[in-house]
PDB file of C-alpha atoms in Angstrom:
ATOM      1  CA  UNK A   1      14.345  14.791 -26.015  1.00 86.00           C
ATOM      2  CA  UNK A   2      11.686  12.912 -24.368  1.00 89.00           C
ATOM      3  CA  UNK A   3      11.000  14.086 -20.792  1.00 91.00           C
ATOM      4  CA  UNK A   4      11.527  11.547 -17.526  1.00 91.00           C
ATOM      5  CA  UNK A   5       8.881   9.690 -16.192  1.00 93.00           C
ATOM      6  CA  UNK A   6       7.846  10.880 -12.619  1.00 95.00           C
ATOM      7  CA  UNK A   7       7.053   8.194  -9.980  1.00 96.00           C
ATOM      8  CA  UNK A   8       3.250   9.039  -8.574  1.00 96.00           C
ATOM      9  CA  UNK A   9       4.297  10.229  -5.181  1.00 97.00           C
ATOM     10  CA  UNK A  10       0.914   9.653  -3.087  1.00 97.00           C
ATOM     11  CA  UNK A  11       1.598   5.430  -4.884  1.00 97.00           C
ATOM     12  CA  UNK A  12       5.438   6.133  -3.474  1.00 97.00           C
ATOM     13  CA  UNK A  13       4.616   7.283  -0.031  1.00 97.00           C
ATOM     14  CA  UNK A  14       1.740   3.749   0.695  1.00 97.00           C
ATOM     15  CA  UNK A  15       3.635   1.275  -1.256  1.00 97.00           C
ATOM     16  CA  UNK A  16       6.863  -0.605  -0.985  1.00 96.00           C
ATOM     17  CA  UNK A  17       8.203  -3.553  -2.602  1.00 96.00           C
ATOM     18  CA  UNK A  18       9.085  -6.943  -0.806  1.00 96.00           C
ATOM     19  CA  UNK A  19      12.388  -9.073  -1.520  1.00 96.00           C
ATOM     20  CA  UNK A  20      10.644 -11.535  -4.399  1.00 95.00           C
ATOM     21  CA  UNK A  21       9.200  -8.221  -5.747  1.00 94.00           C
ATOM     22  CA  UNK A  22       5.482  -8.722  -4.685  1.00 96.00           C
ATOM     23  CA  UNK A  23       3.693  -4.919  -3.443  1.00 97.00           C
ATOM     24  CA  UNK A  24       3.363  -4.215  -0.086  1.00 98.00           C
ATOM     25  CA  UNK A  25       0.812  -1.759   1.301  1.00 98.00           C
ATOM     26  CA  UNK A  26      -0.374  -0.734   4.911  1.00 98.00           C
ATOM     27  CA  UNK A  27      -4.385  -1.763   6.123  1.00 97.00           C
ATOM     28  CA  UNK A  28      -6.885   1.005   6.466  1.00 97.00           C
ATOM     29  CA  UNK A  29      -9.501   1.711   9.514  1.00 97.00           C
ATOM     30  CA  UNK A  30      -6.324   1.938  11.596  1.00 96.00           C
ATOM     31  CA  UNK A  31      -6.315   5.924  12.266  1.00 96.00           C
ATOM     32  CA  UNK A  32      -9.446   6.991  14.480  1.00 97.00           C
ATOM     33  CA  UNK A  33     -12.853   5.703  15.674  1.00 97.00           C
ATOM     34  CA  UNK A  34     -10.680   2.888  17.195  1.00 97.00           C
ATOM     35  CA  UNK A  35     -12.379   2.496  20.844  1.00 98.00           C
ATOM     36  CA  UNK A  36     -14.971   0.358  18.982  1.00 98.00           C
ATOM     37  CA  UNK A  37     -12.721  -1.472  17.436  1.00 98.00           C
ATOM     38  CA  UNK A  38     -11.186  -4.716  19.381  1.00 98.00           C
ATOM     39  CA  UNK A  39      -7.377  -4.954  20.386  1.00 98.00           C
ATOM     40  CA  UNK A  40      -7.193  -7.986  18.150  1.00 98.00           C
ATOM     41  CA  UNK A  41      -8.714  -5.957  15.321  1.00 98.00           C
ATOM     42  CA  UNK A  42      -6.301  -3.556  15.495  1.00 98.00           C
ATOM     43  CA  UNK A  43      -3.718  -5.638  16.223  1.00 98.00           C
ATOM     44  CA  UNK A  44      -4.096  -7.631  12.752  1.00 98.00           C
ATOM     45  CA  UNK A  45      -4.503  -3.867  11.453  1.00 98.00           C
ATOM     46  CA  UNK A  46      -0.979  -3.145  12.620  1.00 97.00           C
ATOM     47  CA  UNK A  47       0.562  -5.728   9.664  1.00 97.00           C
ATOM     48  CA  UNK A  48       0.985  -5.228   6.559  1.00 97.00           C
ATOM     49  CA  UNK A  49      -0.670  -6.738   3.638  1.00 97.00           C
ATOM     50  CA  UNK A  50       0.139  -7.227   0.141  1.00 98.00           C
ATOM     51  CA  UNK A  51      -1.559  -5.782  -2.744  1.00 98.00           C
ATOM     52  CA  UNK A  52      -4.479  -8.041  -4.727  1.00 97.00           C
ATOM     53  CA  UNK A  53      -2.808  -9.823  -7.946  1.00 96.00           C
ATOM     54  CA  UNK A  54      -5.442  -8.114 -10.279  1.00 97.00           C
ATOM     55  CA  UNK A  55      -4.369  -4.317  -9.023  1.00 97.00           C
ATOM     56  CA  UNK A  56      -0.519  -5.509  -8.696  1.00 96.00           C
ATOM     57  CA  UNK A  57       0.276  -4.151 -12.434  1.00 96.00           C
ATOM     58  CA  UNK A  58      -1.703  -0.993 -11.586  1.00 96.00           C
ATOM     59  CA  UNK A  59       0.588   0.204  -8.503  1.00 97.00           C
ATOM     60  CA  UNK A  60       3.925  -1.097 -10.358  1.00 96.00           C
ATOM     61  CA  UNK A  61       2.514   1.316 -13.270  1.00 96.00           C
ATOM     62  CA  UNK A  62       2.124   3.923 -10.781  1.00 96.00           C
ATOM     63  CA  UNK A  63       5.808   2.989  -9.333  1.00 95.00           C
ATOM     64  CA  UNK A  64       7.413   2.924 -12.709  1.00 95.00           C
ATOM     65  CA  UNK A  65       8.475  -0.038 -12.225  1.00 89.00           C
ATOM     66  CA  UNK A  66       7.459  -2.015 -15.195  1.00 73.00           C
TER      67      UNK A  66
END
């Protein structure tokens, strides 16, 4: 019997996957050394982003998805 494939929990925990089934992820520089940064810098840091088409099949890998 062949064993189950475990999701990659670190990929679980910073990715998420949106309605049409596109990856979500969060931006870094958002955690310290902030005071330098401006409020509209962080601000923008605040959204989230969606993962580059060329590392897309990467993270679903990691997701077991596909």
């Amino acid at each position: 019997m062949k064993a189950k494939l475990k999701t990659k929990r670190s990929a679980a925990k910073r990715f998420r996957l949106t309605g049409s089934g596109k990856v979500r992820r969060n931006h870094s520089h958002h955690s310290h050394i902030l005071t330098k940064k401006s409020a509209k810098r962080k601000r923008n840091l605040r959204k989230t982003g969606l993962v580059a088409a060329a590392d897309t099949d990467r993270v679903r890998k990691m997701l077991r998805l596909k």
